[in-house]
Each structure stands twice: as C-alpha cells, then as structure tokens.
Coordinates of C-alpha atoms and ligand atoms in Angstrom, one line a residue:
M1 CA -0.9 -22.4 1.8
G2 CA 0.5 -22.2 5.3
K3 CA 1.2 -19.8 7.4
I4 CA 4.1 -17.9 6.4
E5 CA 6.8 -16.3 9.5
A6 CA 6.8 -12.9 9.2
Q7 CA 9.8 -10.2 10.5
Y8 CA 6.9 -8.9 12.7
P9 CA 6.5 -11.5 15.6
S10 CA 2.5 -10.1 15.6
V11 CA 1.9 -10.1 11.8
N12 CA -0.1 -13.7 12.0
V13 CA -1.5 -13.7 8.7
S14 CA 0.1 -15.4 5.6
I15 CA 0.8 -12.5 3.6
A16 CA 1.4 -14.3 0.4
E17 CA -2.1 -15.9 0.8
L18 CA -3.3 -12.5 1.2
N19 CA -1.4 -11.2 -1.7
P20 CA -0.2 -13.6 -4.3
E21 CA 1.8 -10.7 -6.2
I22 CA 4.6 -10.8 -3.1
P23 CA 7.1 -13.4 -3.9
K24 CA 7.0 -16.3 -1.4
R25 CA 10.0 -16.0 1.5
K26 CA 10.7 -16.6 4.8
Y27 CA 10.8 -12.9 6.0
Y28 CA 8.1 -10.2 5.3
T29 CA 8.3 -6.4 5.9
M30 CA 5.4 -3.8 6.3
A31 CA 6.7 -2.8 3.0
D32 CA 5.7 -6.1 1.7
Q33 CA 2.1 -5.7 2.8
S34 CA 1.2 -2.0 2.3
K35 CA 2.0 0.2 -1.0
Y36 CA 0.8 3.3 0.4
I37 CA 1.2 5.7 3.3
W38 CA -0.6 8.8 3.9
F39 CA 2.2 12.0 4.1
N40 CA 1.5 15.6 4.7
G41 CA -1.9 15.3 2.6
E42 CA -1.0 13.0 0.0
I43 CA -1.3 9.2 -0.4
I44 CA 2.7 8.4 -1.8
P45 CA 4.2 5.4 -2.5
W46 CA 5.5 3.3 1.4
E47 CA 9.2 3.8 0.6
D48 CA 8.6 7.6 -0.1
A49 CA 7.6 8.3 3.1
K50 CA 11.1 9.8 4.9
I51 CA 12.2 12.2 7.0
H52 CA 15.3 14.0 7.8
V53 CA 17.6 12.2 10.6
M54 CA 17.7 15.8 12.2
S55 CA 14.1 15.9 12.9
H56 CA 13.2 17.3 16.1
V57 CA 10.7 14.2 17.0
L58 CA 14.1 11.8 16.5
H59 CA 16.1 13.5 18.9
Y60 CA 13.4 14.6 21.7
G61 CA 10.5 12.4 21.0
S62 CA 8.0 15.1 19.9
G63 CA 5.5 13.4 18.1
V64 CA 1.8 12.1 19.3
F65 CA 0.3 8.7 17.6
E66 CA -2.5 6.7 17.6
G67 CA -3.2 3.1 17.2
I68 CA -6.5 2.1 15.4
K69 CA -7.7 -1.4 14.4
C70 CA -9.7 -2.1 11.0
Y71 CA -11.6 -5.3 10.9
T72 CA -13.4 -7.5 8.3
T73 CA -17.2 -7.6 8.6
D74 CA -20.2 -8.7 6.5
E75 CA -20.5 -5.1 5.3
G76 CA -16.8 -4.7 4.5
P77 CA -13.8 -3.5 6.5
A78 CA -14.8 -1.2 9.5
I79 CA -12.6 0.9 11.6
F80 CA -13.4 0.6 15.3
R81 CA -14.0 3.9 17.2
L82 CA -12.1 5.8 14.5
G83 CA -13.7 9.4 15.6
D84 CA -12.7 8.7 19.0
H85 CA -8.9 7.8 17.9
V86 CA -8.8 11.0 15.7
H87 CA -10.1 13.1 18.5
R88 CA -7.5 11.6 21.0
L89 CA -4.8 12.4 18.4
I90 CA -5.8 15.9 18.2
Q91 CA -5.9 16.3 22.1
S92 CA -2.5 14.5 22.8
G93 CA -0.9 17.0 20.3
E94 CA -2.6 19.9 22.1
K95 CA -1.6 18.7 25.3
Y96 CA 2.0 19.0 23.9
G97 CA 1.3 22.4 22.1
I98 CA 1.7 20.2 18.7
Q99 CA -1.1 22.1 16.7
I100 CA -1.6 19.2 14.0
P101 CA -2.4 21.0 10.7
Y102 CA -5.2 19.0 9.6
D103 CA -8.8 18.7 11.3
Q104 CA -10.9 15.8 12.5
D105 CA -12.7 15.3 9.5
V106 CA -9.7 15.6 7.4
L107 CA -7.6 13.1 9.4
T108 CA -10.6 10.8 9.6
Q109 CA -11.1 10.5 5.8
A110 CA -7.4 10.5 5.9
C111 CA -7.4 7.0 7.7
V112 CA -10.3 5.4 5.7
D113 CA -8.6 6.4 2.4
I114 CA -5.1 4.7 3.3
V115 CA -7.0 1.8 4.1
N116 CA -9.1 1.6 0.8
A117 CA -5.6 2.7 -0.9
N118 CA -4.1 -0.4 0.3
H119 CA -7.2 -2.8 -0.3
F120 CA -7.2 -4.2 3.2
E121 CA -9.9 -6.1 4.6
N122 CA -8.2 -6.3 8.1
C123 CA -5.6 -3.8 9.8
Y124 CA -3.8 -1.8 12.0
I125 CA -4.1 2.0 11.5
R126 CA -1.0 4.4 12.7
P127 CA -1.4 7.9 12.7
I128 CA 1.5 9.7 14.0
A129 CA 1.8 14.1 13.9
F130 CA 5.1 15.0 15.1
Y131 CA 8.3 17.9 14.7
G132 CA 10.0 17.9 11.7
Y133 CA 13.1 19.5 10.7
D134 CA 14.4 22.9 11.2
T135 CA 16.0 23.8 14.7
L136 CA 17.8 21.2 17.3
G137 CA 16.6 23.8 19.8
V138 CA 14.2 21.6 22.6
H139 CA 11.7 24.4 21.9
P140 CA 10.3 23.3 18.5
K141 CA 9.9 26.7 17.2
G142 CA 10.1 26.7 13.3
C143 CA 9.7 22.9 13.2
P144 CA 6.9 22.2 11.0
V145 CA 4.3 19.7 12.1
E146 CA 4.4 16.5 9.7
V147 CA 1.7 13.8 9.8
A148 CA 1.8 10.1 8.6
I149 CA -0.9 7.8 8.4
A150 CA -0.2 4.2 7.6
S151 CA -1.5 0.7 7.8
F152 CA -0.3 -2.7 7.7
F153 CA -0.9 -6.1 9.4
W154 CA -0.6 -6.4 13.0
G155 CA -2.0 -9.6 14.6
A156 CA -2.8 -10.5 18.2
Y157 CA -0.4 -7.8 20.1
L158 CA 0.5 -10.6 22.7
G159 CA 0.5 -13.2 20.8
D160 CA -2.5 -15.3 19.8
D161 CA -1.9 -18.0 22.7
G162 CA -1.9 -15.1 25.3
V163 CA -4.9 -13.7 23.5
E164 CA -6.5 -17.3 24.2
N165 CA -5.2 -18.6 27.7
G166 CA -3.8 -15.3 29.4
V167 CA -0.8 -13.9 29.7
N168 CA 1.9 -14.0 32.6
I169 CA 2.9 -10.7 33.6
T170 CA 5.2 -9.1 36.4
V171 CA 4.9 -6.0 38.4
S172 CA 7.5 -3.7 36.9
P173 CA 10.3 -2.1 38.8
W174 CA 10.0 0.9 36.5
K175 CA 7.3 3.5 37.7
K176 CA 4.6 4.8 35.3
I177 CA 5.6 8.4 34.5
S178 CA 3.9 10.3 36.9
L179 CA 0.8 13.0 36.2
D180 CA 3.3 16.0 37.3
A181 CA 5.9 15.0 35.1
F182 CA 4.4 14.4 31.9
P183 CA 0.8 14.2 30.8
P184 CA 0.2 10.1 30.8
S185 CA -3.2 10.8 29.1
A186 CA -1.6 12.1 26.0
K187 CA -0.2 9.1 23.5
A188 CA 3.1 10.8 23.0
S189 CA 5.7 9.1 21.5
G190 CA 8.6 10.0 23.9
Q191 CA 6.2 9.0 27.1
Y192 CA 6.8 5.1 25.3
L193 CA 10.3 5.0 26.4
N194 CA 9.1 4.5 30.2
S195 CA 6.8 1.7 28.5
M196 CA 9.8 0.3 26.7
L197 CA 12.1 -0.2 29.8
A198 CA 9.0 -2.1 31.4
V199 CA 8.8 -4.3 29.0
Q200 CA 11.9 -5.0 27.8
D201 CA 12.6 -6.0 31.7
A202 CA 9.3 -8.1 32.0
R203 CA 10.7 -10.0 28.6
E204 CA 13.7 -10.4 30.1
R205 CA 12.7 -12.0 33.0
G206 CA 10.5 -14.4 31.2
Y207 CA 6.8 -12.6 31.6
D208 CA 4.8 -12.0 28.4
E209 CA 4.0 -8.1 29.7
A210 CA 4.7 -5.7 32.8
L211 CA 2.2 -3.8 34.9
L212 CA 3.2 -0.4 35.9
L213 CA 2.7 1.2 39.2
N214 CA 2.3 4.7 39.6
Q215 CA 3.9 7.1 42.1
D216 CA 0.9 6.3 44.8
G217 CA 2.2 2.7 44.3
N218 CA -1.3 1.8 43.2
I219 CA -1.7 -0.2 39.9
A220 CA -1.3 1.9 36.6
E221 CA -1.3 0.1 33.5
G222 CA 0.3 -2.2 31.3
S223 CA 3.2 -1.1 28.9
G224 CA 0.6 -0.6 26.3
Q225 CA -2.9 -1.6 27.8
N226 CA -5.1 -0.4 30.2
I227 CA -6.3 -2.9 33.4
F228 CA -9.6 -4.2 34.7
I229 CA -10.3 -6.4 37.6
V230 CA -12.9 -8.7 38.5
K231 CA -13.8 -9.5 42.5
N232 CA -17.2 -11.1 43.5
G233 CA -18.9 -10.5 40.2
K234 CA -17.9 -6.7 40.2
V235 CA -15.7 -4.9 37.7
F236 CA -13.2 -2.7 38.7
T237 CA -10.8 -0.3 36.7
N238 CA -8.7 3.0 37.4
G239 CA -9.4 6.6 36.2
E240 CA -6.9 9.5 34.8
S241 CA -5.6 10.3 38.2
A242 CA -3.9 6.7 38.6
S243 CA -1.5 7.8 35.2
I244 CA -3.0 6.0 32.5
L245 CA -3.4 6.5 29.2
M246 CA -7.4 7.1 28.8
G247 CA -8.1 4.1 26.3
V248 CA -10.6 3.7 23.8
T249 CA -11.1 0.1 24.7
R250 CA -11.1 0.7 28.6
K251 CA -14.1 3.2 27.8
S252 CA -15.7 0.8 25.5
V253 CA -15.3 -2.0 28.3
I254 CA -16.6 0.2 30.8
Q255 CA -20.1 0.7 28.7
L256 CA -20.0 -2.8 27.4
C257 CA -19.9 -3.9 31.0
R258 CA -23.0 -1.6 32.2
D259 CA -24.9 -2.5 28.6
L260 CA -24.3 -6.7 30.3
G261 CA -25.2 -5.7 33.7
F262 CA -22.0 -5.9 35.8
E263 CA -21.4 -3.2 38.5
I264 CA -18.7 -1.2 37.3
Q265 CA -16.7 0.8 39.7
I266 CA -13.9 3.5 38.6
G267 CA -11.2 4.6 41.1
D268 CA -7.7 3.7 42.4
L269 CA -6.6 0.1 42.6
T270 CA -4.6 -0.9 45.2
Q271 CA -1.7 -3.5 44.7
E272 CA -3.7 -5.7 47.5
M273 CA -6.8 -5.5 45.5
F274 CA -5.0 -6.6 42.4
M275 CA -3.7 -9.6 43.9
N276 CA -6.9 -10.8 45.6
A277 CA -8.8 -10.2 42.5
D278 CA -10.7 -13.0 41.0
E279 CA -9.9 -12.3 37.5
A280 CA -8.0 -9.5 35.3
F281 CA -7.5 -8.7 32.1
F282 CA -6.0 -6.1 29.7
T283 CA -7.8 -3.9 27.5
G284 CA -6.2 -2.3 24.5
T285 CA -6.9 -1.5 20.5
A286 CA -3.9 -4.0 19.9
S287 CA -4.3 -6.1 22.5
E288 CA -8.1 -6.0 22.6
I289 CA -9.3 -8.1 25.8
T290 CA -6.2 -10.1 26.7
P291 CA -7.0 -12.2 29.9
I292 CA -4.3 -12.1 32.3
A293 CA -3.3 -16.0 33.7
S294 CA -0.8 -14.7 36.7
V295 CA 1.2 -12.0 38.0
D296 CA 4.9 -12.7 39.4
D297 CA 3.4 -16.2 39.1
S298 CA 0.9 -16.4 41.6
P299 CA -2.2 -17.4 39.1
F300 CA -6.0 -16.0 39.0
E301 CA -8.6 -18.5 38.4
D302 CA -6.0 -21.5 38.2
G303 CA -4.2 -19.6 35.4
K304 CA -7.7 -19.6 33.0
P305 CA -9.5 -16.8 31.9
G306 CA -12.4 -16.1 34.1
T307 CA -15.9 -16.2 33.1
I308 CA -16.6 -12.5 33.5
T309 CA -13.7 -11.9 31.4
L310 CA -14.5 -14.3 28.8
Q311 CA -18.3 -12.6 28.6
I312 CA -16.7 -9.2 28.4
K313 CA -14.1 -10.5 25.6
E314 CA -17.1 -12.3 23.5
K315 CA -19.1 -9.5 23.4
Y316 CA -16.0 -7.1 22.4
L317 CA -15.2 -9.5 19.8
N318 CA -18.7 -9.7 18.0
I319 CA -18.8 -5.8 18.1
I320 CA -15.7 -4.9 16.7
H321 CA -16.3 -7.8 13.9
G322 CA -19.7 -5.6 13.3
K323 CA -22.0 -8.7 14.6
D324 CA -23.2 -6.9 17.2
N325 CA -26.2 -4.5 15.9
G326 CA -26.5 -2.4 19.0
Y327 CA -22.8 -0.8 18.9
K328 CA -22.5 -0.7 14.9
H329 CA -22.5 3.4 15.4
W330 CA -18.6 2.5 16.4
L331 CA -17.8 1.4 13.2
T332 CA -16.8 3.1 10.4
L333 CA -17.4 1.4 7.2
V334 CA -14.3 1.9 5.1
R335 CA -15.9 1.1 1.6
H336 CA -18.9 2.9 2.3
K337 CA -18.8 5.7 -0.1
N338 CA -19.7 8.6 2.3
A339 CA -17.3 6.6 4.8
I340 CA -16.5 9.7 7.2
D341 CA -17.5 9.2 11.0
S342 CA -16.3 12.1 12.9
I343 CA -18.7 11.5 15.6
V344 CA -16.8 11.4 19.1
S345 CA -19.1 9.0 20.9
E346 CA -19.4 9.1 24.7
Ligands
PLP401 C1 0.5 3.2 27.6 C2 -1.5 2.6 27.1 N1 -2.4 2.4 28.0 C3 -3.4 1.8 27.3 C4 -3.6 1.7 25.6 C5 -4.9 1.2 25.7 O1 -5.4 2.1 24.7 P1 -6.8 2.0 23.5 O2 -7.7 1.0 24.3 O3 -7.0 3.5 23.2 O4 -5.5 1.5 22.4 C6 -2.6 1.9 24.9 C7 -2.6 1.4 23.5 O5 -3.1 2.4 22.7 C8 -1.2 2.3 25.5 O6 -0.1 2.4 24.9

C-alpha cells in the first residue's frame, strides 16, 4: 500500500496501512488515527473531549503543555524521557500559578495509558493543562484547571527532507519574548504566538524555519527548537539566560556530546559565532536532531549536514529507538505492566 496524503502535512505515515479499519481517502484527520483522549482523569472518546468557547485559555492563552514522543523499539513502544517532560509540565504550570490537580505519577501513568488505549506503536503525546470556563477576568480566579492528554501520529516536524539533508533558516525580524516579560523556560500556550509570528514570516519568505534573537541581540532559539553550533570540533549551545525553553532534547544532547567525548560549552551564542560556525543543528522532541543547511542563504559546510552533527544524530536515533543499552533508563516501556517512570533524570 502506498503512502497516503494526510491533512496534517507532517503526518508521514500511511494511516490506512496502520489501521485497515479506516476507509481509504485522500485526507485523514487526527480523529482518524486516535480513538481516545485522556481528559480530567478519564479516558473518553476523542470527539467528546470538548471545552466551552468562553474558557479562559482560549482568550488569554492560559495553558501549559508538553510535546513528548513514543518510539517503536524491540521491546515495544517506549516513551522518551517521560518523567522529564511531565516534570517540566508541572513546573511550567507553577511558573504561571496554574496548579495542575494531578501529580507526577498520575500524569506519567496517564501518558502511558493513552498510548495503550489508542494501540499506538509510535506516536506524539500532547498533554495540556489550562484554565477552563468560569470568569473572563484576566485574573483566573474560579476557573478550573483542566487537563487533557492526546496521542496521535506526527512525523518529522521540519519534513523528512529537512531531517535528512538540513533545513534552510532565516534570522527572524521578531525577537524572542524577553525574560522580564514572560518566563521563556515555561512551555506556555500564549507564548507560542511569538513562535507563530516568527515561523509564519520565515515560511512566507521561503525558509523552513525561523531563528529568533533575544533582547541582547544574541541567538535564542528556533520557533520550536533549541540550537547548537559546532566550531573547530567543539560544540556550543546557549543557556536559560538566552530566553530559551530548556529543552529535554537539548539536555539529552549535552549529555551525549560529553559521552561521545566532544567538548561542550554552554553560554551566549553571538550572531558572529553563529555565522562563523562550521556546523549548526536544531534539537527538539518533534524536530529531533535537524541539521541546519543554511542561514539567510549562507550555507554551513557546503549546505550538507556536518560530520559531528551526523554523529550526534546517529547516537540520538539509536537511543530513542532503544538500540543503545547505555540510555535505556531514558525510555518508559509502554506495554510493560508497571510502565511508570517518574524519575526525573539529570
Ligand atoms: C520554543 C521551543 N524551544 C525548544 C524546544 C525543544 O524542547 P524539547 O527538546 O523539550 O522538545 C521546543 C519544543 O518543545 C520549543 O517549543
């Protein structure tokens, strides 16, 4: 059976192949692939997971969320660094005073349960906690905190070609939200309007992704990815003071650079350092390790993925697919009877 076009451009799996019960048609929706959603403590049919249009989150973006991935491994589906993602969700909530009414263990188990309920072998998991319906005052007093966890297919975020051959990016005219206006280290719904402006502008001008500068004029991150550069065999990335989300993939890549024996330096990345780098790559749950081929039409390494980038990418892919025994503690086996990993690994 051939590859079938999906409504979501990045859904690059043949849905009908995975679920023969779904009638063959040109466009598939998330509901075609996913039967259930975890909503406020219960697993309910996808189509029943609804909120009121006057919910606080819809008007003010008052939600926090996560993006998590589950991969096929020889031991069945496994979720990558689940404990760390759930921990960040709770922390993001705390940064906004959003008290999530479920603890780390409950949310962790809920992620496992929703993958099992939908019978996925590999998928993306999207937990979100948000202020629901009560008042429209900006102060959310009285609004309930609601929690949903969805799971569905999501392929290469920046496209298969981008992951393979590198993406062409542009420095955005939109600055990254500053540390004194928002907590960029929280993954909060409203903050993504900043990312949306940047990526829309980049796509309109023919680039794959935007690179946002921070208030100091240094490199912050992509619209949904952290950034690394390589110069003279040494790997560099920025830290929290650069107005970035503290990515789980970033943390993993820092660790595996050390394990691979690469020197890694964490500090401000100036535009000059970036432009003069030998290699550059994005990291993110959805983007995994995506090489950057060029910035504003200036190529890195003849526009081909760099050799160190490729070594890091290969190691990362082996880890997420359970092929590297040294990192199995980063995986939560979904079909395992006691599949619960609330460990937040440092
Ligand atoms: C703005 C931003 N930066 C960085 C990342 C990468 O974070 P992670 O590796 O935890 O997915 C993401 C993706 O979640 C993001 O949205």
